[in-house]
Coordinates of C-alpha atoms and ligand atoms in Angstrom, one line a residue:
Chain A
X181 CA -31.2 248.5 137.7
X182 CA -30.1 245.2 139.0
X183 CA -32.8 243.3 137.0
X184 CA -34.1 244.3 133.7
X185 CA -36.4 242.0 131.7
X186 CA -37.6 243.2 128.3
X187 CA -40.4 241.5 126.3
X188 CA -39.6 238.1 127.6
X189 CA -41.7 235.0 126.9
X190 CA -41.4 231.4 128.0
X191 CA -43.0 228.5 126.2
X192 CA -43.1 225.0 127.6
X193 CA -43.4 222.3 124.9
X194 CA -44.6 219.0 126.3
X195 CA -45.4 216.6 123.5
X196 CA -48.2 218.2 121.6
X197 CA -49.1 220.6 124.4
X198 CA -47.7 224.1 124.1
X199 CA -47.9 226.2 127.3
X200 CA -47.0 229.8 127.1
X201 CA -46.2 230.5 130.7
X202 CA -45.0 234.1 130.2
X203 CA -46.1 236.4 127.4
X204 CA -44.2 239.4 126.3
X205 CA -43.4 240.5 129.9
X206 CA -41.2 243.4 130.9
X207 CA -40.1 244.1 134.4
X208 CA -37.3 245.9 136.2
X209 CA -36.1 246.0 139.8
X210 CA -33.7 248.5 141.4
X211 CA -30.9 247.5 143.7
X212 CA -32.2 247.4 147.3
X213 CA -35.8 247.1 146.3
X214 CA -38.2 244.7 147.9
X215 CA -40.6 243.5 145.2
X216 CA -43.6 241.2 145.7
X217 CA -45.1 239.1 143.0
X218 CA -48.6 238.0 143.4
X219 CA -51.2 236.2 141.2
X220 CA -53.3 233.1 141.0
X221 CA -51.8 229.6 140.8
X222 CA -50.5 228.8 137.3
X223 CA -50.1 232.5 136.3
X224 CA -46.3 232.1 135.7
X225 CA -44.8 233.4 139.0
X226 CA -42.5 230.5 139.5
X227 CA -41.5 230.5 135.9
X228 CA -40.6 234.2 136.2
X229 CA -38.6 233.5 139.4
X230 CA -36.7 230.6 137.6
X231 CA -35.8 232.9 134.8
X232 CA -34.6 235.6 137.2
X233 CA -32.7 233.0 139.1
X234 CA -30.9 231.8 136.0
X235 CA -32.3 228.3 136.4
X236 CA -33.9 228.2 133.0
X237 CA -33.6 229.9 129.6
X238 CA -35.9 232.4 127.9
X239 CA -37.9 231.6 124.8
X240 CA -37.6 235.2 123.6
X241 CA -36.7 238.6 125.0
X242 CA -33.6 239.7 126.9
X243 CA -32.7 239.6 130.5
X244 CA -30.0 241.8 132.0
X245 CA -28.7 241.0 135.4
X246 CA -26.4 243.8 136.8
X247 CA -26.1 245.0 133.2
X248 CA -25.0 241.7 131.7
X249 CA -27.0 239.8 129.1
X250 CA -27.8 236.5 130.8
X251 CA -28.7 234.9 127.5
X252 CA -25.0 235.3 126.4
X253 CA -23.6 233.6 129.5
X254 CA -22.0 230.1 129.3
X255 CA -23.3 227.2 131.4
X256 CA -20.4 227.7 133.8
X257 CA -21.0 231.4 134.0
X258 CA -24.6 230.7 134.8
X259 CA -23.5 228.3 137.6
X260 CA -21.1 231.0 138.9
X261 CA -24.0 233.6 138.8
X262 CA -26.3 231.3 140.8
X263 CA -23.6 230.6 143.2
X264 CA -22.3 234.2 143.9
X265 CA -25.1 236.6 143.0
X266 CA -28.4 234.9 143.8
X267 CA -29.8 233.3 146.9
X268 CA -32.9 231.2 146.1
X269 CA -35.5 230.2 148.7
X270 CA -38.0 227.6 147.6
X271 CA -41.5 226.9 148.8
X272 CA -40.6 223.3 149.5
X273 CA -37.2 224.2 151.1
X274 CA -35.3 221.8 148.8
X275 CA -32.8 220.7 151.4
X276 CA -30.8 217.5 150.7
X277 CA -32.5 214.9 153.0
X278 CA -29.4 212.8 153.6
X279 CA -27.2 215.6 154.6
X280 CA -27.0 217.4 158.0
X281 CA -28.3 220.9 158.4
X282 CA -24.7 222.2 158.5
X283 CA -23.7 220.3 155.3
X284 CA -26.7 221.7 153.5
X285 CA -25.6 225.2 154.4
X286 CA -22.1 224.4 153.4
X287 CA -23.1 223.5 149.8
X288 CA -22.8 227.0 148.2
X289 CA -19.4 227.4 149.9
X290 CA -18.3 224.0 148.5
X291 CA -19.1 225.1 145.0
X292 CA -17.3 228.4 145.7
X293 CA -14.2 226.3 146.4
X294 CA -13.9 227.1 150.1
X295 CA -12.0 224.5 152.1
X296 CA -13.6 222.3 154.8
X297 CA -12.7 224.0 158.0
X298 CA -13.5 227.5 156.9
X299 CA -16.7 226.2 155.2
X300 CA -17.9 224.7 158.5
X301 CA -17.1 227.9 160.3
X302 CA -19.0 230.2 157.9
X303 CA -22.0 227.8 157.6
X304 CA -22.1 227.6 161.4
X305 CA -22.1 231.4 161.8
X306 CA -24.9 231.7 159.2
X307 CA -26.9 229.1 161.2
X308 CA -26.4 231.1 164.3
X309 CA -27.8 234.2 162.6
X310 CA -31.0 232.3 161.8
X311 CA -31.0 230.9 165.4
X312 CA -30.4 227.3 164.5
X313 CA -26.8 226.7 165.6
X314 CA -28.0 224.0 168.0
X315 CA -29.6 222.1 165.1
X316 CA -26.3 221.8 163.1
X317 CA -26.0 218.0 163.3
X318 CA -29.6 217.2 162.7
X319 CA -31.1 216.0 159.5
X320 CA -33.6 218.2 157.8
X321 CA -36.4 215.7 158.4
X322 CA -35.8 216.2 162.2
X323 CA -36.7 219.9 161.9
X324 CA -40.0 221.7 161.8
X325 CA -41.1 223.3 158.6
X326 CA -40.2 226.8 159.9
X327 CA -36.8 225.6 161.0
X328 CA -36.2 223.9 157.6
X329 CA -37.1 227.2 155.8
X330 CA -34.7 229.1 158.1
X331 CA -32.0 226.6 157.1
X332 CA -32.7 227.1 153.5
X333 CA -32.6 230.9 154.0
X334 CA -29.2 230.5 155.8
X335 CA -28.1 228.5 152.8
X336 CA -29.3 231.2 150.4
X337 CA -27.5 233.9 152.4
X338 CA -24.2 232.1 153.2
X339 CA -22.3 233.6 150.2
X340 CA -23.8 237.0 150.9
X341 CA -25.6 237.5 147.5
X342 CA -27.0 240.8 146.5
X343 CA -30.2 239.3 145.2
X344 CA -32.6 237.1 147.2
X345 CA -35.3 235.3 145.4
X346 CA -38.0 233.6 147.5
X347 CA -40.8 231.6 145.8
X348 CA -43.7 231.3 148.3
X349 CA -41.3 230.8 151.2
X350 CA -44.2 230.8 153.7
X351 CA -46.6 228.8 151.5
X352 CA -45.9 225.6 153.4
X353 CA -45.9 227.2 156.8
X354 CA -48.5 228.2 159.4
X355 CA -49.2 231.9 159.8
X356 CA -47.2 232.3 163.0
X357 CA -44.1 230.7 161.5
X358 CA -44.7 232.5 158.3
X359 CA -44.5 235.8 160.1
X360 CA -41.2 234.8 161.6
X361 CA -39.8 234.1 158.2
X362 CA -41.2 237.4 156.9
X363 CA -39.3 239.2 159.7
X364 CA -36.1 237.8 158.3
X365 CA -36.8 239.1 154.9
X366 CA -37.6 242.6 156.3
X367 CA -34.3 242.6 158.1
X368 CA -32.5 241.6 154.9
X369 CA -34.1 244.5 153.2
X370 CA -32.8 246.8 155.9
X371 CA -29.3 245.4 155.2
X372 CA -29.7 246.6 151.6
X373 CA -30.5 243.3 149.8
X374 CA -32.6 243.2 146.7
X375 CA -35.5 240.9 147.4
X376 CA -38.1 239.4 145.1
X377 CA -40.8 237.5 146.9
X378 CA -43.6 235.5 145.5
X379 CA -46.6 235.3 147.9
X380 CA -50.3 234.7 148.0
X381 CA -50.5 236.6 151.3
X382 CA -51.6 240.3 151.1
X383 CA -50.1 240.9 154.6
X384 CA -46.7 239.7 153.4
X385 CA -47.0 241.9 150.3
X386 CA -47.4 245.0 152.4
X387 CA -43.7 245.0 153.3
X388 CA -42.8 245.3 149.6
X389 CA -41.8 248.5 147.8
X390 CA -43.8 247.5 144.8
X391 CA -46.2 244.7 144.0
X392 CA -46.4 243.0 140.6
X393 CA -49.5 240.9 139.9
X394 CA -49.4 238.2 137.2
X395 CA -52.4 236.7 135.4
X396 CA -52.0 234.2 132.5
X397 CA -48.3 235.1 132.1
X398 CA -48.9 238.8 131.8
X399 CA -48.6 241.7 134.3
X400 CA -52.0 242.8 135.3
Chain B
X272 CA -34.1 203.3 149.1
X273 CA -33.9 199.7 150.2
X274 CA -33.9 198.4 146.7
X275 CA -31.1 200.8 145.9
X276 CA -29.1 199.4 148.7
X277 CA -29.7 195.9 147.4
X278 CA -28.7 196.8 143.9
X279 CA -25.6 198.5 145.3
X280 CA -24.6 195.4 147.3
X281 CA -25.2 193.1 144.4
X282 CA -23.0 195.1 142.0
X283 CA -20.3 195.4 144.6
X284 CA -20.6 191.6 145.0
X285 CA -20.0 191.3 141.2
X286 CA -16.8 193.3 141.5
X287 CA -15.7 191.3 144.6
X288 CA -16.1 188.0 142.8
X289 CA -14.4 189.3 139.7
X290 CA -11.4 190.7 141.5
X291 CA -11.0 187.8 143.8
X292 CA -11.2 185.3 141.0
X293 CA -8.7 187.3 138.9
X294 CA -6.2 187.1 141.8
X295 CA -6.9 183.5 142.6
X296 CA -7.0 182.1 139.1
X297 CA -4.1 184.2 138.1
X298 CA -1.9 183.3 141.1
X299 CA -2.8 179.6 141.1
X300 CA -2.5 179.3 137.3
X301 CA 0.7 181.2 136.8
X302 CA 2.5 180.5 140.0
X303 CA 1.3 177.0 140.0
X304 CA 3.2 176.7 136.8
X305 CA 6.3 177.9 138.5
X306 CA 5.7 175.4 141.3
X307 CA 5.4 172.5 138.9
X308 CA 8.5 173.7 137.0
X309 CA 10.4 173.7 140.3
X310 CA 9.1 170.2 140.9
X311 CA 10.2 169.0 137.5
X312 CA 13.5 170.6 138.3
X313 CA 13.9 168.1 141.1
X314 CA 14.0 165.4 138.6
X315 CA 16.6 167.3 136.7
X316 CA 15.4 169.6 134.0
X317 CA 18.3 168.6 131.8
X318 CA 17.8 164.8 132.3
X319 CA 16.8 162.4 129.5
X320 CA 16.2 158.7 128.9
X321 CA 17.2 156.7 125.9
X322 CA 16.0 153.1 125.5
X323 CA 15.8 150.6 122.7
X324 CA 12.5 149.9 121.0
X325 CA 11.2 147.5 118.4
X326 CA 9.8 148.9 115.2
X327 CA 7.7 147.0 112.7
X328 CA 9.4 148.6 109.8
X329 CA 12.9 147.8 110.8
X330 CA 14.5 146.5 107.6
X331 CA 16.8 144.2 109.5
X332 CA 15.3 140.8 110.2
X333 CA 14.5 139.7 113.7
X334 CA 17.0 136.9 113.6
X335 CA 19.9 139.2 112.9
X336 CA 18.9 141.4 115.8
X337 CA 20.6 139.4 118.4
X338 CA 22.7 140.8 121.2
X339 CA 22.2 143.8 123.5
X340 CA 21.1 147.1 122.0
X341 CA 22.9 149.0 124.8
X342 CA 26.0 147.8 126.6
X343 CA 28.6 149.0 129.1
X344 CA 30.9 149.8 126.3
X345 CA 28.3 152.1 124.7
X346 CA 27.9 154.0 128.0
X347 CA 31.7 154.5 128.2
X348 CA 31.8 155.7 124.6
X349 CA 28.9 158.2 124.8
X350 CA 30.7 161.2 126.6
X351 CA 33.4 161.3 124.0
X352 CA 31.0 161.0 121.0
X353 CA 28.1 163.2 122.1
X354 CA 29.2 166.8 122.8
X355 CA 25.8 167.9 124.2
X356 CA 25.9 165.2 126.9
X357 CA 27.6 166.0 130.2
X358 CA 27.1 162.8 132.1
X359 CA 25.6 159.5 131.6
X360 CA 24.4 156.5 133.7
X361 CA 23.3 153.0 132.7
X362 CA 20.2 151.5 134.3
X363 CA 19.0 147.9 134.6
X364 CA 15.5 147.3 136.1
X365 CA 13.9 144.7 138.2
X366 CA 10.4 145.9 138.5
X367 CA 7.9 144.5 141.0
X368 CA 10.4 142.6 142.9
X369 CA 10.4 142.2 146.7
X370 CA 12.6 142.8 149.7
X371 CA 12.3 141.1 153.1
X372 CA 13.6 141.7 156.5
X373 CA 12.6 139.0 158.9
X374 CA 8.8 138.8 158.6
X375 CA 8.3 142.1 156.8
X376 CA 8.0 142.5 153.1
X377 CA 7.9 145.4 150.7
X378 CA 7.5 145.7 147.0
X379 CA 10.4 147.5 145.3
X380 CA 11.5 148.8 142.0
X381 CA 15.1 147.7 141.8
X382 CA 17.3 150.1 139.8
X383 CA 20.8 148.9 139.2
X384 CA 23.0 151.8 138.2
X385 CA 26.1 153.9 138.8
X386 CA 26.7 156.8 141.2
X387 CA 26.3 159.3 138.3
X388 CA 22.5 158.9 138.4
X389 CA 22.4 160.7 141.8
X390 CA 23.4 164.0 140.2
X391 CA 21.5 163.6 137.0
X392 CA 18.2 162.7 138.6
X393 CA 18.6 164.6 141.8
X394 CA 18.5 161.4 143.9
X395 CA 19.9 162.5 147.2
X396 CA 20.1 160.5 150.4
X397 CA 18.3 161.9 153.5
X398 CA 20.4 159.7 155.8
X399 CA 23.5 157.7 154.9
X400 CA 25.1 158.1 151.5
X401 CA 24.5 157.2 147.9
X402 CA 26.3 154.5 145.9
X403 CA 30.0 155.1 145.2
X404 CA 32.5 154.1 142.6
X405 CA 34.2 151.9 145.3
X406 CA 30.9 150.0 145.8
X407 CA 30.9 149.2 142.1
X408 CA 34.6 148.3 141.9
X409 CA 34.5 146.0 144.8
X410 CA 31.1 144.5 144.0
X411 CA 29.7 145.5 147.3
X412 CA 26.2 144.3 148.0
X413 CA 24.9 147.7 149.2
X414 CA 21.7 149.5 148.5
X415 CA 20.0 152.9 148.8
X416 CA 16.3 152.6 149.5
X417 CA 13.3 154.9 149.3
X418 CA 11.7 156.1 152.5
X419 CA 8.6 153.9 152.1
X420 CA 10.6 150.8 151.9
X421 CA 12.6 151.7 155.0
X422 CA 9.3 152.5 156.8
X423 CA 7.8 149.2 155.9
X424 CA 10.7 147.1 156.8
X425 CA 11.8 149.0 159.8
X426 CA 8.7 150.8 161.2
X427 CA 10.3 151.3 164.6
X428 CA 13.8 152.3 163.8
X429 CA 14.8 155.8 162.9
X430 CA 18.0 154.8 161.2
X431 CA 18.1 151.6 159.2
X432 CA 21.6 152.2 158.0
X433 CA 23.7 149.0 158.2
X434 CA 20.7 146.7 158.2
X435 CA 20.6 143.8 155.9
X436 CA 17.7 143.1 153.6
X437 CA 17.0 140.2 151.3
X438 CA 16.0 141.0 147.7
X439 CA 13.8 138.5 145.9
X440 CA 14.0 139.3 142.3
X441 CA 11.8 138.6 139.3
X442 CA 14.4 139.0 136.6
X443 CA 17.3 138.2 138.9
X444 CA 17.3 134.5 139.5
X445 CA 19.0 134.4 143.0
X446 CA 18.0 136.0 146.2
X447 CA 20.6 138.5 147.3
X448 CA 21.4 140.2 150.6
X449 CA 22.1 143.9 150.6
X450 CA 23.2 146.2 153.3
X451 CA 21.4 149.5 153.5
X452 CA 23.9 152.5 153.2
X453 CA 21.4 155.3 152.5
X454 CA 17.7 156.3 152.6
X455 CA 16.4 158.6 149.9
X456 CA 15.1 162.1 150.6
X457 CA 11.3 162.4 150.3
X458 CA 10.1 165.3 148.3
X459 CA 6.6 166.3 149.2
X460 CA 5.4 167.0 145.7
X461 CA 1.7 166.0 145.4
X462 CA 0.9 168.7 142.9
X463 CA 2.4 167.3 139.7
X464 CA 1.6 163.7 140.6
X465 CA -2.1 164.8 141.1
X466 CA -2.1 166.6 137.7
X467 CA -0.4 163.7 135.9
X468 CA -2.3 161.1 137.7
X469 CA 0.9 159.3 138.5
X470 CA 1.6 158.6 142.2
X471 CA 5.0 159.5 143.5
X472 CA 7.1 156.4 143.7
X473 CA 9.0 156.1 146.9
X474 CA 9.7 152.4 146.5
X475 CA 12.9 152.8 144.6
X476 CA 16.0 150.8 145.5
X477 CA 19.4 151.6 144.0
X478 CA 22.1 148.9 143.8
X479 CA 25.4 148.8 142.0
X480 CA 25.0 147.8 138.4
X481 CA 28.0 145.4 138.6
X482 CA 26.1 143.2 141.1
X483 CA 23.1 143.0 138.8
X484 CA 25.1 142.3 135.6
X485 CA 27.2 139.7 137.3
X486 CA 24.1 137.9 138.6
X487 CA 22.6 137.8 135.0
X488 CA 26.0 137.3 133.4
X489 CA 25.5 140.2 131.0
X490 CA 27.1 143.4 129.8
X491 CA 23.7 144.7 128.6
X492 CA 22.0 147.8 129.8
X493 CA 18.2 148.5 129.7
X494 CA 18.1 152.3 129.7
X495 CA 20.5 155.2 129.5
X496 CA 20.0 158.2 131.7
X497 CA 21.9 161.2 130.6
X498 CA 22.2 164.9 131.2
X499 CA 22.3 167.6 128.6
X500 CA 24.7 170.5 128.9
X501 CA 21.9 173.1 128.8
X502 CA 18.3 172.9 129.9
X503 CA 16.7 173.4 126.5
X504 CA 19.1 171.0 124.8
X505 CA 17.6 167.8 126.2
X506 CA 16.0 166.9 122.9
X507 CA 19.2 167.5 120.9
X508 CA 21.3 165.5 123.4
X509 CA 18.9 162.6 123.1
X510 CA 19.1 162.8 119.3
X511 CA 22.9 162.7 119.6
X512 CA 22.9 159.5 121.7
X513 CA 20.3 157.8 119.5
X514 CA 22.3 158.8 116.4
X515 CA 25.5 157.5 117.9
X516 CA 24.0 154.2 118.9
X517 CA 22.3 153.6 115.6
X518 CA 25.5 154.3 113.8
X519 CA 27.5 152.1 116.1
X520 CA 25.1 149.2 115.5
X521 CA 24.6 150.1 111.8
X522 CA 20.9 150.5 112.3
X523 CA 20.4 147.0 113.8
X524 CA 18.4 148.5 116.7
X525 CA 16.0 151.4 117.1
X526 CA 16.0 153.8 120.0
X527 CA 13.5 156.1 121.6
X528 CA 14.0 158.9 124.0
X529 CA 12.1 160.7 126.7
X530 CA 13.1 164.1 127.9
X531 CA 12.0 166.4 130.7
X532 CA 11.4 169.0 128.0
X533 CA 8.4 167.0 126.7
X534 CA 6.9 166.9 130.2
X535 CA 7.5 170.6 130.6
X536 CA 5.8 171.3 127.3
X537 CA 2.7 169.2 128.2
X538 CA 2.5 170.7 131.7
X539 CA 2.7 174.3 130.3
X540 CA 0.0 173.6 127.8
X541 CA -2.5 172.1 130.3
X542 CA -1.8 174.9 132.9
X543 CA -2.0 177.6 130.2
X544 CA -5.5 176.4 129.1
X545 CA -6.7 176.1 132.7
X546 CA -5.4 179.6 133.4
X547 CA -7.1 181.1 130.4
X548 CA -10.5 179.6 131.1
X549 CA -10.2 181.0 134.6
X550 CA -9.2 184.4 133.5
X551 CA -12.1 184.6 131.0
X552 CA -14.5 183.6 133.8
X553 CA -13.0 186.3 136.0
X554 CA -13.3 188.9 133.4
X555 CA -16.9 188.1 132.7
X556 CA -17.7 188.4 136.3
X557 CA -15.9 191.7 136.5
X558 CA -18.0 192.9 133.5
X559 CA -21.2 191.8 135.2
X560 CA -20.1 193.8 138.3
X561 CA -19.4 196.8 136.1
X562 CA -22.8 196.6 134.4
X563 CA -24.3 196.3 137.9
X564 CA -22.5 199.5 139.0
X565 CA -23.7 201.2 135.9
X566 CA -27.3 200.1 136.7
X567 CA -26.9 201.4 140.2
X568 CA -25.6 204.7 139.0
X569 CA -28.3 205.1 136.4
X570 CA -31.1 204.5 139.0
X571 CA -29.2 206.6 141.5
X572 CA -29.2 209.5 139.0
X573 CA -32.9 209.0 138.5
X574 CA -33.6 208.8 142.3
X575 CA -31.4 211.8 142.9
X576 CA -32.5 214.1 140.1
X577 CA -33.9 216.5 142.6
X578 CA -30.6 216.5 144.4
X579 CA -28.8 217.4 141.2
X580 CA -31.3 220.2 140.6
X581 CA -30.7 221.6 144.1
X582 CA -27.0 221.4 143.7
X583 CA -27.1 223.1 140.4
X584 CA -29.4 225.9 141.8
X585 CA -26.7 226.5 144.4
X586 CA -24.0 226.9 141.8
X587 CA -22.7 223.4 141.0
X588 CA -21.2 223.3 137.5
X589 CA -21.7 220.3 135.1
X590 CA -18.2 219.1 135.9
X591 CA -18.9 219.2 139.7
X592 CA -21.9 216.9 139.2
X593 CA -19.9 214.7 136.8
X594 CA -17.1 214.5 139.3
X595 CA -19.4 213.7 142.2
X596 CA -21.0 210.7 140.4
X597 CA -17.7 209.4 139.0
X598 CA -16.4 209.5 142.6
X599 CA -19.3 207.6 143.8
X600 CA -18.9 204.9 141.1
X601 CA -15.2 204.7 141.9
X602 CA -15.8 204.4 145.6
X603 CA -18.2 201.5 145.0
X604 CA -15.8 199.7 142.8
X605 CA -12.8 200.4 145.1
X606 CA -14.8 199.0 148.0
X607 CA -15.7 196.0 145.9
X608 CA -12.1 195.8 144.6
X609 CA -10.6 196.0 148.1
X610 CA -12.8 193.3 149.5
X611 CA -12.2 191.2 146.4
X612 CA -8.4 191.7 146.8
X613 CA -8.6 190.6 150.5
X614 CA -10.7 187.5 149.6
X615 CA -8.5 186.7 146.6
X616 CA -5.3 187.0 148.7
X617 CA -6.7 184.9 151.6
X618 CA -8.1 182.3 149.2
X619 CA -4.7 182.1 147.5
X620 CA -2.9 181.9 150.9
X621 CA -5.3 179.2 152.0
X622 CA -4.6 177.1 148.9
X623 CA -0.9 177.8 149.5
X624 CA -1.2 176.3 153.0
X625 CA -3.2 173.3 152.0
X626 CA -1.1 172.5 149.0
X627 CA 2.1 173.4 150.8
X628 CA 3.3 175.4 147.8
X629 CA 4.8 178.6 149.1
X630 CA 4.7 182.0 147.2
X631 CA 1.8 181.2 145.0
X632 CA 0.5 184.7 145.3
X633 CA 1.2 186.7 142.2
X634 CA 1.9 190.4 142.6
X635 CA 1.2 191.0 139.0
X636 CA -2.3 189.7 139.3
X637 CA -3.1 191.7 142.4
X638 CA -2.0 194.8 140.5
X639 CA -4.1 193.7 137.5
X640 CA -7.1 193.2 139.7
X641 CA -6.7 196.7 141.3
X642 CA -6.3 198.3 137.9
X643 CA -9.3 196.5 136.4
X644 CA -11.6 197.2 139.3
X645 CA -10.8 200.9 139.2
X646 CA -11.2 200.9 135.4
X647 CA -14.6 199.1 135.6
X648 CA -15.8 201.6 138.2
X649 CA -14.8 204.7 136.3
X650 CA -16.1 203.3 132.9
X651 CA -19.4 202.1 134.4
X652 CA -19.9 205.4 136.2
X653 CA -19.1 207.6 133.2
X654 CA -22.3 207.2 131.2
X655 CA -24.7 207.9 134.1
X656 CA -22.4 210.7 135.4
X657 CA -22.5 212.5 132.0
X658 CA -26.2 212.1 131.9
X659 CA -26.6 213.6 135.3
X660 CA -24.3 216.5 134.7
X661 CA -26.2 217.6 131.6
X662 CA -29.6 217.9 133.3
X663 CA -31.2 221.4 133.2
X664 CA -31.4 222.7 136.7
X665 CA -35.1 223.4 136.7
X666 CA -36.0 220.2 134.9
X667 CA -34.1 218.3 137.6
X668 CA -35.8 220.3 140.4
X669 CA -39.3 219.7 139.1
X670 CA -38.6 215.9 138.7
X671 CA -41.0 213.8 140.7
Ligands
LIG825 N1 -41.6 222.5 133.2 C1 -42.8 222.8 132.8 N2 -43.3 222.1 131.7 C2 -44.5 222.3 131.2 N3 -45.3 223.2 131.7 C3 -44.9 224.0 132.8 C4 -43.6 223.8 133.4 N4 -43.5 224.6 134.4 C5 -44.6 225.3 134.4 N5 -45.5 224.9 133.5 C6 -46.8 225.5 133.2 O1 -46.6 226.9 133.1 C7 -47.7 227.6 133.7 C8 -47.1 228.5 134.8 O2 -46.6 227.7 135.8 P1 -45.8 228.3 137.1 O3 -44.8 229.3 136.6 O4 -45.4 227.2 138.0 O5 -47.1 229.1 137.8 P2 -47.2 229.5 139.3 O6 -45.9 229.4 140.0 O7 -47.7 230.9 139.2 O8 -48.2 228.7 139.9 C9 -48.6 226.5 134.3 O9 -49.6 226.3 133.4 C10 -47.7 225.3 134.4 O10 -48.5 224.2 134.2
LIG826 MG1 -45.3 228.4 141.7

């Protein structure tokens, strides 16, 4: 089990408003598995992804990642985990607008402590793999949506993490480009990566080994 | 984005002004002091005046106060009786008198004295020579004149040595012919005369005191110019001379003194005050610059919250974010500091050129400015940097 969530819940407290985004949810995922998460908007999919991606904390329950209790990790250990073990792909790409494509892909390598020249080499190789080497010097805004998402995938993969988390990666793309992106994820599965993909698209979900459907913070 | 750039430029400007003024004010204030000290040195830092004065409360009646308060005999006796005095020269004045050469006139301040004054007061000839003991012994009618006088009387000649001029005195009853043997060096010292409001006098004319005393048939002396053994003993040497004279005349006359030390003290006080006002102004403007940088960094953190979230999601630790924002604040203040240093140095050099006072630039103040601008940058970046580094990654990512 690479991921093991037991009876987790997540409560957002905003002023007087209390939103229980996830309710007593349990979920597990084996290494190498491709898992799709579906469900209507507001059902808690992104919240679940953020928890798995160590970007936010649990309100209750336990989360084991590769057998380690994430709740007991220090802030620096969490940063280390995000850096080495997880590659996160966002719906909105989340590229730094003022940095070149290459610099964006270099970021995880920077926080890994890899020096300039090697960083550029590795980031360049990764961009070649997603077919964007010729866009290295461009700014993200000069790229199409599909290209931007490929850059963000390159960034997620550049440190060769075991776990790829993708939160509606095709949500902002047209169906043709969306298919191209999905092809990349299928290839990654063949390479043995563990993939968790949030999607609204039944077609995309068919590639998955298992499908998880959320409704109101619970598994349906 | 544009407003951010404007804020950034303004806060850099604050640092620039602050740093430049620290250098400028510091250099001009502190080194200006040195320049003025050097100027005072030209007059002889150890030199002092003693002269007689009338006091209302002198117990001795006016009638009994006949005779000269200072005479040639006193001058001769001073070195043996005043151990803190190295040399001494008598002076007799004829202020506001005139000299003439053919049709040209010049107003002069006639100073009848001995050669010793040359060393005490740093009165050095530019061309020719100063008065000598032989001139006095032989009652030679020779004079050493200031450059202005030489220029007025002999506008075309380079070398007026050997020329005869006619002195028309006010105290001296007779017109007397003198031969010029020397022209005084002109020191370009506008700084202290500007500060003190006193114009530099270049209309001095030195003549042997023997000529003067013979013309008036007196052994009396107006002032004593003397030199103390050590620089800070001017006051004590003056007290010795006054004490000696009062004792010698059994309190019949009163004496006053003026020392370079007094001038130095006043100068130091004025310049010190000026320098402090400037330094305070400079520090205030540095602080304003610092607050500006802090403001820029705070809004930069707000504008870049998403960036912080992205970086954290990719594995940036709190200290990585902290370091990034501290670096940015430091870069801002180093840019401002560097420009400020350049401006401060060039302004100081410009003032140096205009005022003709070399080496005004103070290395200490350049170092201080560099140090303060770095400090301001780091301190002003610290608060926003800490705030940025503590953000929760997902809160930062969701920030609109
Ligand atoms: N940071 C937050 N603060 C308050 N409420 C939130 C926050 N994030 C998500 N929510 C709420 O939690 C619920 C689940 O949101 P989310 O996980 O984004 O759902 P999904 O990704 O499935 O659309 C929603 O009702 C949403 O409004
Ligand atoms: Mg979502």
